[in-house]
Coordinates of C-alpha atoms in Angstrom, one line a residue:
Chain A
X110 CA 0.0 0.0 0.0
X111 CA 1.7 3.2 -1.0
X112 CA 1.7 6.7 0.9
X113 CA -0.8 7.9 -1.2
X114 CA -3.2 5.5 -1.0
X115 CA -2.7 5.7 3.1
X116 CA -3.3 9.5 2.8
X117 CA -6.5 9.0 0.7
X118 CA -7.8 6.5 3.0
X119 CA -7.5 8.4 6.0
X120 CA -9.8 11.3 4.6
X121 CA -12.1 9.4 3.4
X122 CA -12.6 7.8 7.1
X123 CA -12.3 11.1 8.6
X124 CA -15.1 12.1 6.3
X125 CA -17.1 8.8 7.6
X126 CA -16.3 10.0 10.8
X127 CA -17.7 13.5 10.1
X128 CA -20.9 12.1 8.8
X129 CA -20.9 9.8 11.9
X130 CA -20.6 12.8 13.8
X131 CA -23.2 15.1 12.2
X132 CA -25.8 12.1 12.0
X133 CA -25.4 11.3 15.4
X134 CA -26.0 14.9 16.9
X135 CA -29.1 15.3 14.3
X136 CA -27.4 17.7 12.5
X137 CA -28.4 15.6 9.3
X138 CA -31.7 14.1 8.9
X139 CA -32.1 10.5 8.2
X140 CA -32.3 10.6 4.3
X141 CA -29.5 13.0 4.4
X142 CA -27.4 11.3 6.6
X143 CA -28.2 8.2 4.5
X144 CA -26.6 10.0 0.9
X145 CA -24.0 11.0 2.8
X146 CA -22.6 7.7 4.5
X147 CA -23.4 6.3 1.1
X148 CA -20.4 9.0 0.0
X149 CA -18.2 8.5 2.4
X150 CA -18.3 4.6 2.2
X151 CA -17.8 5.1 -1.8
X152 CA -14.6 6.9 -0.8
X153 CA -13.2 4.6 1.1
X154 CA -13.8 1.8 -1.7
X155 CA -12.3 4.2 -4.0
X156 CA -9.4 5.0 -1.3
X157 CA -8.6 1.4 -0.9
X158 CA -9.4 -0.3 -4.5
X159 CA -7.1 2.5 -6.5
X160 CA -5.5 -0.4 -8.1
X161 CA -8.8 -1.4 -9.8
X162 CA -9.1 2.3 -10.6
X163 CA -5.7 2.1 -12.5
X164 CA -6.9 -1.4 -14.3
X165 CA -10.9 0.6 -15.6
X166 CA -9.0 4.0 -16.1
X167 CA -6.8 1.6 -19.0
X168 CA -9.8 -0.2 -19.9
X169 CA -11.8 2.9 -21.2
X170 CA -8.3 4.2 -23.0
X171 CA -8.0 7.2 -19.9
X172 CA -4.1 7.6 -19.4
X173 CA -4.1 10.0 -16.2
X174 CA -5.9 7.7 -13.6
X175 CA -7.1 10.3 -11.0
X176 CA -9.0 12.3 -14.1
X177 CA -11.3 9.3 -14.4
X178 CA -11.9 9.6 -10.3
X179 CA -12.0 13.6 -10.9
X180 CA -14.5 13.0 -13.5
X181 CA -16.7 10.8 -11.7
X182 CA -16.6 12.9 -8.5
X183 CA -17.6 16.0 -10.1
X184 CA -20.5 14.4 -12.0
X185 CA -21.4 12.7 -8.3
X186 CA -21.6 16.2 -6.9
X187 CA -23.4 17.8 -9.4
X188 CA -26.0 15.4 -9.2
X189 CA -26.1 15.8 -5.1
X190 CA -26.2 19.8 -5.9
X191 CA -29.4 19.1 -8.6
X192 CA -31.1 17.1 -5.5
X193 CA -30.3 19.8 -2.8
X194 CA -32.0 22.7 -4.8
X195 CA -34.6 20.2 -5.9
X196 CA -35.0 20.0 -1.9
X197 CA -34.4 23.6 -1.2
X198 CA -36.9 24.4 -3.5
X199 CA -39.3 21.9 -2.2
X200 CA -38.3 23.7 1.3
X201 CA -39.5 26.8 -0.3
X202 CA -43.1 26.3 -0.8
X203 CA -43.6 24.7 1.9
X204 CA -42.3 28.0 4.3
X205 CA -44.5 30.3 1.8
X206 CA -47.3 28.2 2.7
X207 CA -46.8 28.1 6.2
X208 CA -46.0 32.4 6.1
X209 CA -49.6 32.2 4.1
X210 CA -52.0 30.2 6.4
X211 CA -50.0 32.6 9.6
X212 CA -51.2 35.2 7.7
X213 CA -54.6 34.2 7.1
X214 CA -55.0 32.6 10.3
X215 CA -53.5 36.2 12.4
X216 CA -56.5 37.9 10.5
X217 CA -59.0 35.7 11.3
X218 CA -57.6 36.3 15.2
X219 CA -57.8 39.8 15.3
X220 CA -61.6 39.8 13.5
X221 CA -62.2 37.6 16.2
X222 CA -60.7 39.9 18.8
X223 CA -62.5 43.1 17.5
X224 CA -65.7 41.1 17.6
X225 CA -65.6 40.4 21.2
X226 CA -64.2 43.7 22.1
X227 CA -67.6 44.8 20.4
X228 CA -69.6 42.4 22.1
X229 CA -67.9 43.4 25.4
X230 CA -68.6 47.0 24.9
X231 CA -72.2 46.5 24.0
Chain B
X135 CA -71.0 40.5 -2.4
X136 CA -69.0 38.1 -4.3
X137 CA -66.3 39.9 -5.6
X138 CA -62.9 40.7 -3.9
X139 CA -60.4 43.2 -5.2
X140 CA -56.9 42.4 -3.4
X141 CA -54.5 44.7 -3.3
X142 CA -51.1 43.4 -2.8
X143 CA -48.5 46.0 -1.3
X144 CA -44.8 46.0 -0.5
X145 CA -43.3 49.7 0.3
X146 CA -46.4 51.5 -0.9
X147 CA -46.9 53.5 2.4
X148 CA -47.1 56.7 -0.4
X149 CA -49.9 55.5 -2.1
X150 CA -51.6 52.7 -0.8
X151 CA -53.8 55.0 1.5
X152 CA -55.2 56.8 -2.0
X153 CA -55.6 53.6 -3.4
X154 CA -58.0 51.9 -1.0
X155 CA -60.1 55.1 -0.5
X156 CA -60.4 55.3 -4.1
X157 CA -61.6 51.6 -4.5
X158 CA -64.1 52.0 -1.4
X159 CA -65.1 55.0 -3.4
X160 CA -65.7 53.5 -6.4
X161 CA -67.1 50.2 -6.2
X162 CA -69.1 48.4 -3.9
X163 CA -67.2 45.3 -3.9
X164 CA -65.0 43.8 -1.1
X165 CA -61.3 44.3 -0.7
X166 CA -58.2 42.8 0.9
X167 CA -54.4 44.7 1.2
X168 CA -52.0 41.7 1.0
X169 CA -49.1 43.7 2.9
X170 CA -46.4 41.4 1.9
X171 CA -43.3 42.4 4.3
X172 CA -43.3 46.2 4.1
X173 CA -40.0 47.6 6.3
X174 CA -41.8 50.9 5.4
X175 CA -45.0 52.3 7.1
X176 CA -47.4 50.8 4.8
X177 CA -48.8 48.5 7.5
X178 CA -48.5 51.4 10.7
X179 CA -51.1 53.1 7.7
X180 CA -53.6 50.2 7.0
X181 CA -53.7 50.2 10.7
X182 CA -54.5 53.3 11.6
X183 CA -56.6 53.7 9.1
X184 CA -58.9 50.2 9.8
X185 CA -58.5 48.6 6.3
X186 CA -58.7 45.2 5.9
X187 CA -56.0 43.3 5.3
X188 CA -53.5 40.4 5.6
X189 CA -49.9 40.9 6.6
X190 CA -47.3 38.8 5.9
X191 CA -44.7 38.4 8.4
X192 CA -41.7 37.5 5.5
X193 CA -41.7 39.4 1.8
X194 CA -42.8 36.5 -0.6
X195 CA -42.3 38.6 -3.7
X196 CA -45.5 39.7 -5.6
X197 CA -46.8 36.3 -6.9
X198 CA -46.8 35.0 -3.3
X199 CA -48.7 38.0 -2.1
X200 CA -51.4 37.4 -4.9
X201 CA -51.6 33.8 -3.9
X202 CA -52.4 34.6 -1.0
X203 CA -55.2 36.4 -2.0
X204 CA -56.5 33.8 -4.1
X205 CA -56.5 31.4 -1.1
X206 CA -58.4 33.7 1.2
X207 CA -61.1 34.3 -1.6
X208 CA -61.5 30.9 -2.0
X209 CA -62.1 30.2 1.6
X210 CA -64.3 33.1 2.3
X211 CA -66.2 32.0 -0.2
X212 CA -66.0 34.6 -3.4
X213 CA -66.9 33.8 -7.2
X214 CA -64.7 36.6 -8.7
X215 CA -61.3 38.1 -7.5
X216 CA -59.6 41.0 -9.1
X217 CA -56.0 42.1 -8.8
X218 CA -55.5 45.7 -8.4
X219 CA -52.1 47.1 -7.5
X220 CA -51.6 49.3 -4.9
X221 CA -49.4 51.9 -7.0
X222 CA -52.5 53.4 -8.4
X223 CA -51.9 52.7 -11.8
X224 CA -54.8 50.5 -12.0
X225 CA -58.0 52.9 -11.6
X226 CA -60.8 51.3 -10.2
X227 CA -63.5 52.9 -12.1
X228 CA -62.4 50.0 -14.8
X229 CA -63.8 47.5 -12.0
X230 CA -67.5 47.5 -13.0
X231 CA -66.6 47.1 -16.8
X232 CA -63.9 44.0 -15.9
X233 CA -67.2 42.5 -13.3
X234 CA -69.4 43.1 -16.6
X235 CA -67.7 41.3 -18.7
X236 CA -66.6 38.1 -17.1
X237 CA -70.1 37.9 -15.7
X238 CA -71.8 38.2 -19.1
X239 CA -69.0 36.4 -21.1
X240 CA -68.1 33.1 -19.5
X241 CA -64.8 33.7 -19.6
X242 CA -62.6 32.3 -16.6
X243 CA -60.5 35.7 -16.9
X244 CA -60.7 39.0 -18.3
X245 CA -57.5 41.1 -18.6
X246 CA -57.5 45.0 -18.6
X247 CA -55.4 46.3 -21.5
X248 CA -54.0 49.0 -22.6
X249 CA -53.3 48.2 -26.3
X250 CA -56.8 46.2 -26.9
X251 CA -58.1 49.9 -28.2
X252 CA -56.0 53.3 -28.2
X253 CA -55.8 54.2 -24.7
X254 CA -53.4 57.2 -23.6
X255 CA -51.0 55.1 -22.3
X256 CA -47.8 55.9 -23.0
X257 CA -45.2 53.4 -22.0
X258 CA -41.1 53.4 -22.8
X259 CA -40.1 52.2 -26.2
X260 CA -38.3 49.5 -24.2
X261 CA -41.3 48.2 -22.0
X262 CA -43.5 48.2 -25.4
X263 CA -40.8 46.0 -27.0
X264 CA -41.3 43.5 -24.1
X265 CA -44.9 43.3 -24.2
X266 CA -44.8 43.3 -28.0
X267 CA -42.1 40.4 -27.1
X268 CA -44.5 38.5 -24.9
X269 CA -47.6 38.6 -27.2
X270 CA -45.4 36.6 -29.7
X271 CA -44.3 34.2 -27.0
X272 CA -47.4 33.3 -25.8
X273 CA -48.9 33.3 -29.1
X274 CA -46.1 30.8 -30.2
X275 CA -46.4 28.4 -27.3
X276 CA -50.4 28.6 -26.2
X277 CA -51.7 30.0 -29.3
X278 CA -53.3 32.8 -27.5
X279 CA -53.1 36.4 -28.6
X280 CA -52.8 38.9 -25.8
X281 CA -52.3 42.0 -26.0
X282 CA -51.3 43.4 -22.9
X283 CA -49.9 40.0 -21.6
X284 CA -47.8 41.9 -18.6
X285 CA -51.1 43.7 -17.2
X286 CA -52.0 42.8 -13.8
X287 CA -54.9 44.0 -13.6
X288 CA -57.5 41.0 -14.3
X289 CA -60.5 39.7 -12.5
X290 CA -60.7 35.6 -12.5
X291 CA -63.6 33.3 -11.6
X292 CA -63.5 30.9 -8.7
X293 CA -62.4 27.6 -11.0
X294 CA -59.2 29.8 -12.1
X295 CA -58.8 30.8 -7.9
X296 CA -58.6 27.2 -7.4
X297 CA -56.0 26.6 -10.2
X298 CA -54.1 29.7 -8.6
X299 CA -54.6 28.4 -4.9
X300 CA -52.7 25.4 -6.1
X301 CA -49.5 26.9 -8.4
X302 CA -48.9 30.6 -8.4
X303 CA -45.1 31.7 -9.7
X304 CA -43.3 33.1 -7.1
X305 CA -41.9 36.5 -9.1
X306 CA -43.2 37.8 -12.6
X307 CA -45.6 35.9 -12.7
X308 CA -48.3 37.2 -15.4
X309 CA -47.2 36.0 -18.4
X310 CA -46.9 32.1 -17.1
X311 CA -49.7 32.0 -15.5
X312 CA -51.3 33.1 -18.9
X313 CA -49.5 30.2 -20.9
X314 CA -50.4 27.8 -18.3
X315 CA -54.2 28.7 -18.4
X316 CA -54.3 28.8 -22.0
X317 CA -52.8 25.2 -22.4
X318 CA -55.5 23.7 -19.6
X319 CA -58.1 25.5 -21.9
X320 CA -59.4 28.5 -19.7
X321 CA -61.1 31.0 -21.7
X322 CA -58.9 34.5 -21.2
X323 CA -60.4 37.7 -22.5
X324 CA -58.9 41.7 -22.8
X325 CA -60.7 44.9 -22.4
X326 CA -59.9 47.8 -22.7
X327 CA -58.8 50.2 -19.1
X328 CA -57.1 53.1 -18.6
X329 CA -54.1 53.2 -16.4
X330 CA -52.6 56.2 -14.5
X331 CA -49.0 56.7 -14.3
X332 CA -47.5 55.4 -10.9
X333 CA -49.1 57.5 -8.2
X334 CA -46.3 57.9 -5.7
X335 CA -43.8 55.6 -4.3
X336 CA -40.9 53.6 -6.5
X337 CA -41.0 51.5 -9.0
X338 CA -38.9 47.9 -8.3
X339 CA -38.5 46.8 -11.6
X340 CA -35.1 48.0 -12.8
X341 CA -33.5 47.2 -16.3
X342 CA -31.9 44.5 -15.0
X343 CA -34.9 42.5 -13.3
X344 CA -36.6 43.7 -16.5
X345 CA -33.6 41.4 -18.2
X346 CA -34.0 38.8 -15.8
X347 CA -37.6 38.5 -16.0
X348 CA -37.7 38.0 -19.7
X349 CA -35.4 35.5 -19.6
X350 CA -36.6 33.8 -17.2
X351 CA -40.6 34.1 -18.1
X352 CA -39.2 32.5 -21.9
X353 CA -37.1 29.7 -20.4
X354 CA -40.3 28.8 -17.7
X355 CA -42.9 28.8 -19.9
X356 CA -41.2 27.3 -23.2
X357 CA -40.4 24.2 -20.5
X358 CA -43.3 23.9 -19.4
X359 CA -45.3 24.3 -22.7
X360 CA -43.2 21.3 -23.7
X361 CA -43.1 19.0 -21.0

């Protein structure tokens, strides 16, 4: 096992470990926490089978090994970017729904409230 | 009464005071000020002043606000709602004629336009260019000619409320809401109103939102005309 390898495998753990850490406090909610431990466990396949890496990286005629993993990694992120403002904006509605029905409901309070300050002053 | 005019404001403590009294004035119909956020005094005045409205505690942009409106007419029960802006450009002595109309019609919305017939409007060469721009694009994907496709001020019937109460765009919304209508098969309708210049207060649109909102309005609606 080279230096290299021994490097890459220890940040990939300590990015289990992160994930570990954040699930564990509740920082991440289950189905993120899920896509995330799903990462880090892909990095530390990726960390500790670089050898295979070198053997597809020949297979599909890519000379620079690590530009394969590059290229896959981007394409993995922008797909978890795509799903987190798919989310966001799903997170979106939702709040202006919620500020709507406040607003809605705060109204039908204070009709309520000037209705029985009439009724008390009659 | 079965009509409701909402009025959604943001900033519009110069005007909106004018603009209520006008439309109490005028018609007989009700009303409701969607305040949507104001850091000005616009609510301290439809306090003080015992107008009806709804105030949003967050700024949801102007399609928000009008949502908003559309869900509280259709749980208080109205056939007809009618967006009226609070600048003043929209003058409410057009009301009856836009009632009239979708009332004797059948239509699920009528539009008040300034190019249907020669009004005195007179507009900037580069806002006519982007309404001439957006009667070809909606004509192009929904096959509908409208003339004044960026008005906002249109009275809808309750089926149309319920479509709104559901999807509303968040900003700019006028011109996809027309697409969208017109492709579900809703019958939309101009006549012609007069509109004042802005009454007081400023203006939010700047060339660059104009920018952005075309662009975005074309990319939105060709998508979803498609797919």
């Amino acid at each position: 096992m080279g230096k290299v390898q021994i490097i890459t495998i220890a940040f990939a753990s300590l990015f289990l470990i992160q994930v570990v850490y954040y699930s564990s406090r509740n920082k991440l909610r289950d189905k993120q926490a899920f896509l995330w431990f799903l990462m880090a466990f892909i990095g530390i396949f990726i960390a500790v089978c670089l050898d295979w890496f070198n053997k597809i990286a020949a297979l599909l005629g890519v000379a620079y090994m690590p530009a394969l993993i590059f290229t896959i990694a981007f394409l993995v992120v922008l797909n978890i970017l795509i799903y987190q403002s798919v989310t966001l904006s799903d997170h979106q509605e939702k709040i202006k729904t919620l500020v709507q029905e406040i607003a809605y409901l705060k109204h039908e309070l204070e009709e309520y409230q000037r209705k029985g300050e009439k009724d008390e002053s009659r | 009464m079965d009509i409701l005019v909402i009025i959604p404001a943001y900033n519009e403590e110069a005007v909106i005071k004018n603009t209520v009294m006008n439309v109490m004035k005028t018609c007989p119909y009700d009303y409701i000020v969607i305040n949507d956020g104001s850091t000005d005094r616009t609510l301290d005045i439809l306090k003080e002043n015992q107008f009806h409205y709804l105030d949003l505690p967050v700024n949801l942009g102007i399609g928000g606000a009008m949502q908003t409106g559309y869900r509280y007419a259709l749980q208080k029960g109205y056939q007809y709602a009618i967006q009226l802006d609070a600048d003043g450009q929209h003058n409410p002595k057009d009301l009856e004629n836009l009632v009239s109309e979708i009332k004797n019609s059948g239509c699920d919305m009528v539009i008040g336009s300034r190019f249907v017939q020669k009004t005195d409007y007179k507009g900037s060469l580069f806002r006519r260019m982007g309404i001439l721009y957006f009667y070809y694009l909606l004509y192009m994907i929904a096959g509908i000619k409208i003339t004044d496709p960026t008005s906002g001020y249109r009275i809808v019937n309750r089926k149309v409320m319920r479509e709104f109460a559901n999807y509303y765009p968040v900003d700019y919304p006028e011109v996809e809401v027309l697409a969208k209508l017109a492709k579900k098969g809703y019958k939309i309708k101009e006549i012609k109103v007069d509109m004042n210049a802005r009454q007081g207060g400023k203006s939010s649109i700047t060339p660059l939102k104009s920018l952005y909102y075309m662009t975005k309005v074309t990319f939105i609606s060709v998508i979803r005309s498609i797919f």
